[in-house]
Tab-separated table of C-alpha atoms in Angstrom:
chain	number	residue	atom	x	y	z
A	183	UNK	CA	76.598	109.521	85.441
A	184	UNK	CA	76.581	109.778	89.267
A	185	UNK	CA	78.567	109.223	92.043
A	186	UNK	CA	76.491	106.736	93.839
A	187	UNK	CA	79.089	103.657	92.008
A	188	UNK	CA	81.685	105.264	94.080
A	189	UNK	CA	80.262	104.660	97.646
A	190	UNK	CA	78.262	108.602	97.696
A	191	UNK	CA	75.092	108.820	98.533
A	192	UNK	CA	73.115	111.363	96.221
A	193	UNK	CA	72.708	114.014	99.398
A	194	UNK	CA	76.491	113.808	99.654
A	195	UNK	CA	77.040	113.443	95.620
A	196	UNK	CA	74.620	116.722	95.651
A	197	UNK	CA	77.116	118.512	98.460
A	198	UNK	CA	80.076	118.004	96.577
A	199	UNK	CA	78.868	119.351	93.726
A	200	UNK	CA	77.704	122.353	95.288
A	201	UNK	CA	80.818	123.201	96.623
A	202	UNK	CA	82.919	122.225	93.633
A	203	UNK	CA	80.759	125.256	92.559
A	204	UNK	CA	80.882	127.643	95.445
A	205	UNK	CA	84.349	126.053	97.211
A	206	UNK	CA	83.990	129.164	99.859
A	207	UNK	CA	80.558	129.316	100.409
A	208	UNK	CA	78.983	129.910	103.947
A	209	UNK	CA	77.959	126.959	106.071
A	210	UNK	CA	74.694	128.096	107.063
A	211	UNK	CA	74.180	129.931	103.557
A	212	UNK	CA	74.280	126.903	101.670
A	213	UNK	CA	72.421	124.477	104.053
A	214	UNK	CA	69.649	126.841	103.193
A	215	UNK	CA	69.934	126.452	99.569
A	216	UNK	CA	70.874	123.224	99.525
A	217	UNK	CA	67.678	122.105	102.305
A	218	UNK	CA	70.150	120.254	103.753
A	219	UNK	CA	69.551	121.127	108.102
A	220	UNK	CA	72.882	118.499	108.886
A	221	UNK	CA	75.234	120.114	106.206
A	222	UNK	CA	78.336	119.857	108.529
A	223	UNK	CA	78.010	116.056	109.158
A	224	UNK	CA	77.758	115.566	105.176
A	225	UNK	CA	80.643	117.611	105.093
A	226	UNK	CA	82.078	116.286	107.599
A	227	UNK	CA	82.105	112.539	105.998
A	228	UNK	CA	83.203	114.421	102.768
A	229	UNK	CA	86.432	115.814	104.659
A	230	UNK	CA	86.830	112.302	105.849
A	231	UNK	CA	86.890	110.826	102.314
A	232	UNK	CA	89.302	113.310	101.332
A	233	UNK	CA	87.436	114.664	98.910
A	234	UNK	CA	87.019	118.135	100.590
A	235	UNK	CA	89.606	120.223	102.101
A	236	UNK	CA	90.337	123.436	102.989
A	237	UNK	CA	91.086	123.801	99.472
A	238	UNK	CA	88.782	122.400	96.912
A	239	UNK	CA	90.451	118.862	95.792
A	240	UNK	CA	90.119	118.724	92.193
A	241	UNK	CA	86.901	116.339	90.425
A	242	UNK	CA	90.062	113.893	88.845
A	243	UNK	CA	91.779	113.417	92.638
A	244	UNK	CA	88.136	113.199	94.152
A	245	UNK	CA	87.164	110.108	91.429
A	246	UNK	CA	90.714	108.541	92.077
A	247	UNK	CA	90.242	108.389	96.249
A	248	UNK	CA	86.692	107.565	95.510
A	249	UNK	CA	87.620	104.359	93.162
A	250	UNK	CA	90.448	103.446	95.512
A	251	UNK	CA	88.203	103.214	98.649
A	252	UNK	CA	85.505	101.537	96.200
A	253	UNK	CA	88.456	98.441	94.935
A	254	UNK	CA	89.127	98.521	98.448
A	255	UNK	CA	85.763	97.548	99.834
A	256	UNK	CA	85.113	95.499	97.232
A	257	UNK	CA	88.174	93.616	97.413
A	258	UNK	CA	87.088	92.650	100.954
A	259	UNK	CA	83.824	91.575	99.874
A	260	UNK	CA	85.442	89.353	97.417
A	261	UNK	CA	87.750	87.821	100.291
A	262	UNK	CA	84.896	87.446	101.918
A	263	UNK	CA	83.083	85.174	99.745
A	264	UNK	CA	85.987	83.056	98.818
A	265	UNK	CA	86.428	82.703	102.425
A	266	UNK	CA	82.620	81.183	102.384
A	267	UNK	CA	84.089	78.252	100.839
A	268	UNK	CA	85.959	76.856	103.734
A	269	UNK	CA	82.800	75.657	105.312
A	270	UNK	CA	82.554	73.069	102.645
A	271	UNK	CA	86.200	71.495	104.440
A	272	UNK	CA	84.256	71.895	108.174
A	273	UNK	CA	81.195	70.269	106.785
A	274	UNK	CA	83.181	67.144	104.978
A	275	UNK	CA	84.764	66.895	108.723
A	276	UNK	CA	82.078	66.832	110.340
A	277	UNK	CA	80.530	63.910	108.277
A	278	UNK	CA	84.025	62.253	108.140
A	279	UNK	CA	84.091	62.431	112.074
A	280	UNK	CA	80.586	62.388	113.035
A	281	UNK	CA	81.302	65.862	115.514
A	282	UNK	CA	81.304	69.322	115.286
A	283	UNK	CA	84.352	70.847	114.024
A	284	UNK	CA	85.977	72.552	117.331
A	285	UNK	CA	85.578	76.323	117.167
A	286	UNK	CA	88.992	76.542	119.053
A	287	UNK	CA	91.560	73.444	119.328
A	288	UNK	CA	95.106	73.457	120.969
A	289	UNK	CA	97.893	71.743	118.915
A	290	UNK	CA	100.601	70.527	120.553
A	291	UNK	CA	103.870	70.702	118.855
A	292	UNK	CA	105.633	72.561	115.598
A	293	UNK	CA	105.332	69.552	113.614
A	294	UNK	CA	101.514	69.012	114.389
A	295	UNK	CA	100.880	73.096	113.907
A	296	UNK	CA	102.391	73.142	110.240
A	297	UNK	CA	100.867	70.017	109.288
A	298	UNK	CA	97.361	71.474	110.109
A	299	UNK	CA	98.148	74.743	108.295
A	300	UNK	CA	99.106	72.974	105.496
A	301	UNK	CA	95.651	71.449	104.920
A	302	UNK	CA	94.223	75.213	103.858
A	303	UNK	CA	97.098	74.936	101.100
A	304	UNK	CA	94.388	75.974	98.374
A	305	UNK	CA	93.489	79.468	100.491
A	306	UNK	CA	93.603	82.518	98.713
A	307	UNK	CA	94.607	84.897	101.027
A	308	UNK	CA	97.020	84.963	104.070
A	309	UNK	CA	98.046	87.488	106.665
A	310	UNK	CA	100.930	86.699	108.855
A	311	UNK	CA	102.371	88.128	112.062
A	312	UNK	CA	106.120	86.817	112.088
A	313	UNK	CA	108.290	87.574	114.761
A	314	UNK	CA	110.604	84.532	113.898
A	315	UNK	CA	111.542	84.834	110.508
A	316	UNK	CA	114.963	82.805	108.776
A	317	UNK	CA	116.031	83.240	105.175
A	318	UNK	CA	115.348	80.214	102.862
A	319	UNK	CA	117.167	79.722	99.614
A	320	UNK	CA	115.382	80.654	96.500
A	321	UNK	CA	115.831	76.980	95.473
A	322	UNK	CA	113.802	75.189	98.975
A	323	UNK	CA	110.910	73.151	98.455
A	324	UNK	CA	108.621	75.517	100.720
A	325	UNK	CA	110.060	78.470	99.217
A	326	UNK	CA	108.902	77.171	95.485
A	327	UNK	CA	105.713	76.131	96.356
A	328	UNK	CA	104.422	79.257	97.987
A	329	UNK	CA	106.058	80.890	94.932
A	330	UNK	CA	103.353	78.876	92.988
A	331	UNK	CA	100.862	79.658	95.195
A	332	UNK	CA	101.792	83.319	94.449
A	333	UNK	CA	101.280	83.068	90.775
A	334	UNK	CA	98.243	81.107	91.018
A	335	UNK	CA	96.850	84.356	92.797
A	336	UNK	CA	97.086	84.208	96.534
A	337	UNK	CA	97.089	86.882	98.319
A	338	UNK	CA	100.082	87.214	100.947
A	339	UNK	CA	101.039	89.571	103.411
A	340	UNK	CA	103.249	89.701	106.256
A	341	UNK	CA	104.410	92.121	109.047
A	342	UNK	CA	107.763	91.397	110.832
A	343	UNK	CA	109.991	93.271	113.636
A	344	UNK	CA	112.775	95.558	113.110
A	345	UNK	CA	115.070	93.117	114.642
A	346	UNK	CA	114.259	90.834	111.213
A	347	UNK	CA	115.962	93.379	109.189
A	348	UNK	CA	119.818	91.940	110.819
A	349	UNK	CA	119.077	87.856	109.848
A	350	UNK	CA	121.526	87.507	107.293
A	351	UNK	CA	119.849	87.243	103.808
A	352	UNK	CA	116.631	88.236	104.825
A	353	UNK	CA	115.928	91.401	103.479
A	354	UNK	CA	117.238	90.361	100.080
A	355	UNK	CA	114.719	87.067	99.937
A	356	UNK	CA	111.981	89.053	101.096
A	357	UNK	CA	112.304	91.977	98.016
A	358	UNK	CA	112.289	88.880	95.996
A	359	UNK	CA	109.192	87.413	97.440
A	360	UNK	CA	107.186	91.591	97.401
A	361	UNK	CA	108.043	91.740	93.499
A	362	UNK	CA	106.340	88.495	93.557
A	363	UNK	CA	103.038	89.565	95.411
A	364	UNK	CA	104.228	88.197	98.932
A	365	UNK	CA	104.005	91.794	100.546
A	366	UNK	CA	105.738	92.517	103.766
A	367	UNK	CA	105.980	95.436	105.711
A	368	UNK	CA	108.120	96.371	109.345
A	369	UNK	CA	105.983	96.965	112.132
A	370	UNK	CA	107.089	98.452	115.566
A	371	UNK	CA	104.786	96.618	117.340
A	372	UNK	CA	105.080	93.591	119.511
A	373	UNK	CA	103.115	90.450	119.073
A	374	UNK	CA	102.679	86.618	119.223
A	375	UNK	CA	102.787	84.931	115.914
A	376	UNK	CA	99.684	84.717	113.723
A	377	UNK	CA	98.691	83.591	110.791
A	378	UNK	CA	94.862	84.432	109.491
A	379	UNK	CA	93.822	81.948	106.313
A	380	UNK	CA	91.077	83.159	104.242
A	381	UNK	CA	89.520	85.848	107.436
A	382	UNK	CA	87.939	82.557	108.486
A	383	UNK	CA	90.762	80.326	110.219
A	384	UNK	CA	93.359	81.697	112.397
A	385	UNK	CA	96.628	79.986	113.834
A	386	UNK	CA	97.725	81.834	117.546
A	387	UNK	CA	101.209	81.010	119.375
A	388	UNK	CA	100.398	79.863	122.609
A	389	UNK	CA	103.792	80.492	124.353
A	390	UNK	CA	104.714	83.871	123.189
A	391	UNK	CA	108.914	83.129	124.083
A	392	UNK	CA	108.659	79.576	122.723
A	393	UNK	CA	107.078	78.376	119.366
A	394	UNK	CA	107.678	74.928	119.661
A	395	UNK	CA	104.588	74.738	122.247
A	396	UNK	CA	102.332	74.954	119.846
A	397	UNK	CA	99.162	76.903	118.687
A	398	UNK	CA	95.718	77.442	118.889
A	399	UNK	CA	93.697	77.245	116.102
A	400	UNK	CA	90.687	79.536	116.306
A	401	UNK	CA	87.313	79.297	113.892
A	402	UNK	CA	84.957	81.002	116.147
A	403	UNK	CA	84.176	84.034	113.955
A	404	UNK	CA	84.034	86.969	115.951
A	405	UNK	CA	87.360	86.260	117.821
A	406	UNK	CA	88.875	85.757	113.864
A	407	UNK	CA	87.481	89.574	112.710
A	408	UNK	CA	88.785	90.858	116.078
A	409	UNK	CA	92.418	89.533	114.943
A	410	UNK	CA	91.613	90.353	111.384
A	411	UNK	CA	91.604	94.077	112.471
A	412	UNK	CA	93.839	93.767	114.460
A	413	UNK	CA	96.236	92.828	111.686
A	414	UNK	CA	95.223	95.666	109.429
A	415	UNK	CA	95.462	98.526	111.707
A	416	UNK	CA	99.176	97.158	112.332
A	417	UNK	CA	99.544	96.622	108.204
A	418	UNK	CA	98.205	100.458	107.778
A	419	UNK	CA	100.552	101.351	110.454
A	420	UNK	CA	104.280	99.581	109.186
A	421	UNK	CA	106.268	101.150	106.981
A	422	UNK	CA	107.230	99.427	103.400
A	423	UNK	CA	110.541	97.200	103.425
A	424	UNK	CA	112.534	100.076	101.812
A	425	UNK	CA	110.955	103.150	103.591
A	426	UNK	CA	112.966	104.717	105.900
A	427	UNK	CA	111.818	105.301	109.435
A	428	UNK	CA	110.234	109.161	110.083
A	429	UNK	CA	113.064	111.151	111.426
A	430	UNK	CA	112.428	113.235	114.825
A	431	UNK	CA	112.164	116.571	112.830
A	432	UNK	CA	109.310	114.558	110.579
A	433	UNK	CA	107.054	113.647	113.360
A	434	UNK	CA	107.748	116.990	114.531
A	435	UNK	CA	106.106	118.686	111.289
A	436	UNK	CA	103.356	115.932	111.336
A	437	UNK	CA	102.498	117.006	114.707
A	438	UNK	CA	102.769	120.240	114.139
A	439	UNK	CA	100.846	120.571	110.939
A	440	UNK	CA	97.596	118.465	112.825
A	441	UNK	CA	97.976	121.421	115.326
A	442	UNK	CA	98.040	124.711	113.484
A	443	UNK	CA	96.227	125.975	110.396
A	444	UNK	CA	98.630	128.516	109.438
A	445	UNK	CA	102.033	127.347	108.259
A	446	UNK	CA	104.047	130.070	109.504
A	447	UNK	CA	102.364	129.449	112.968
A	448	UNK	CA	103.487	125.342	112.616
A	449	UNK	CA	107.185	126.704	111.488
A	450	UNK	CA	107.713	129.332	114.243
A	451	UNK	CA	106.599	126.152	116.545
A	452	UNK	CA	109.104	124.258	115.498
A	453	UNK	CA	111.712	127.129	115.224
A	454	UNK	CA	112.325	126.500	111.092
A	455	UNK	CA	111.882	128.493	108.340
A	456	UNK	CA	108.554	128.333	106.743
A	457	UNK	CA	110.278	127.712	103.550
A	458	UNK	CA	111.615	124.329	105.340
A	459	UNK	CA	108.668	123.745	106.741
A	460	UNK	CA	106.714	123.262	103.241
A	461	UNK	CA	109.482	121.272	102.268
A	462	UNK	CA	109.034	118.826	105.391
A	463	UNK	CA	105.406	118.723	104.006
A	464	UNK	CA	105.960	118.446	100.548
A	465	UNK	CA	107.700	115.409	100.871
A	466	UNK	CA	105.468	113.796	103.768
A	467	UNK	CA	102.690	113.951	101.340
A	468	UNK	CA	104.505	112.280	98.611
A	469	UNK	CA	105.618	109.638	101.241
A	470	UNK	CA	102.127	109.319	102.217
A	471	UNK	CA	100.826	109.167	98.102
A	472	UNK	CA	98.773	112.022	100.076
A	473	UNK	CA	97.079	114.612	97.155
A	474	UNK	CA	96.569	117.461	99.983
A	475	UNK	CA	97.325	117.666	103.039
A	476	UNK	CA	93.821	116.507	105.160
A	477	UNK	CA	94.564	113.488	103.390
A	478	UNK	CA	97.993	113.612	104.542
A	479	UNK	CA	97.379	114.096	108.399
A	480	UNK	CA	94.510	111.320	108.202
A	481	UNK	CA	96.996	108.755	106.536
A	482	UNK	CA	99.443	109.912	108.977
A	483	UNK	CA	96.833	108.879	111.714
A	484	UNK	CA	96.241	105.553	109.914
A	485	UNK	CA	99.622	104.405	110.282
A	486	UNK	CA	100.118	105.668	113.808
A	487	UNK	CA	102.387	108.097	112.768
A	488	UNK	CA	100.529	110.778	114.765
């Protein structure tokens, strides 16, 4: 069996290999036995996947990063086709109304905005920027219906502000909701409220101070992937509801081990025992579910911790 299932190509399944082999073998040296004249850009990629380091990664922690980026992608291919489907509710309006659906449209008014999101009440996946979030009881009409939705198999994830952490009763009702598959991180970072249905429709504050104006409700499709990454490079950069926030000596280390190669050099940076130092790392990586520490720094990256 090859690689090629797990997003390698054969030149880069055939590089691996070789160096799961020879782990220190010369650059030049093998891109002569190998015929391979742009070794160091395979590598590079390879270093990238995590799969290489300065220390050979093991075959059984190469496969697991390799299947994790591969449920990855495909998950978003699957999202991606389910999201196909909401052109069937565009096309019945546009035969209901005799226009084209508007690409963007202005709603005026809270009561207008959730009545319009709650026609895509079938979607199967939703990402939500909340910067004004209140506790519900478990027992709330809207809480037990989006608990449905949940079990039915939507796909839910939110990022609120530290500040969210202080409503009374929050914090507790949201664990309840992650067990649950309604995922919610903190994020640092400042931004209107949105609210992406299915990577195809998105909802957009229009005042950010005041709500009750309204929102915009966006179908043009580039401007929807724009705030689709947008939202996932501030998901891979909040921290989990119960992780705790990096401590100054933390980013210290991170920094510090992205700068030198040599621990002792990183420790004597930071005027700590090298001792101390691993331990910093040691648990960084387990923070990070990191399985060396390339891997560690580039997750570190991810989530705008460096």
């Amino acid at each position: 069996m090859n690689l090629a299932s797990l997003g390698l190509t054969a030149e880069q399944e055939r590089v691996y290999r070789y160096f799961l082999r020879v782990p220190h073998a010369d650059l030049d040296a093998a891109a002569e036995e190998l015929g391979v004249h742009h070794l160091s850009s395979v590598v590079d990629r390879l270093k990238t996947l995590g799969i290489i380091d300065v220390s050979m990664v093991s075959p059984a922690q190469a496969v697991d990063l390799l299947i994790r980026r591969r449920v990855e992608q495909t998950s978003r291919e699957l999202n991606q086709l389910s999201a196909a489907w909401d052109i069937v509710r565009d096309l019945a309006e546009e035969q209901r109304s005799g226009r084209p659906v508007e690409l963007v449209e202005r709603i005026e008014g809270v009561e207008n905005v959730n009545r319009r999101i709650r026609e895509f009440s079938s979607a199967k996946e939703v990402m939500n920027i909340a910067n004004v979030v209140r506790a519900l009881p478990p027992d709330d009409e809207k809480v037990r219906r989006y608990r449905k939705r949940l079990s039915a198999g939507l796909v839910s994830r939110t990022l609120v502000s530290e500040k969210t952490l202080s409503v009374p009763g929050w914090l507790e009702s949201a664990r309840e909701g992650h067990a649950l598959g309604d995922l919610c991180r903190v994020s640092p970072e400042w931004s209107r409220q949105v609210l992406i249905i299915s990577r195809s429709v998105a909802f957009v504050q229009i005042d950010p101070a005041d709500r009750t104006v309204g929102a915009l409700l966006i179908r043009q499709p580039g401007t929807v992937a724009i705030l689709v990454d947008m939202f996932e490079g501030m998901w891979a950069r909040a921290r989990e509801l119960n992780e705790p926030e990096l401590t100054p000596i933390e980013r210290q280390v991170l920094q510090s081990l992205a700068l030198h190669d040599k621990d002792e050099t990183a420790a004597r940076a930071l005027n700590i025992s090298v001792r101390k130092f691993r331990a910093h790392v040691a648990e960084l990586m387990e923070r990070l579910g990191a399985g060396n520490r390339f891997q560690a720094a580039l997750l570190a990256k991810e989530r705008g911790w460096l």
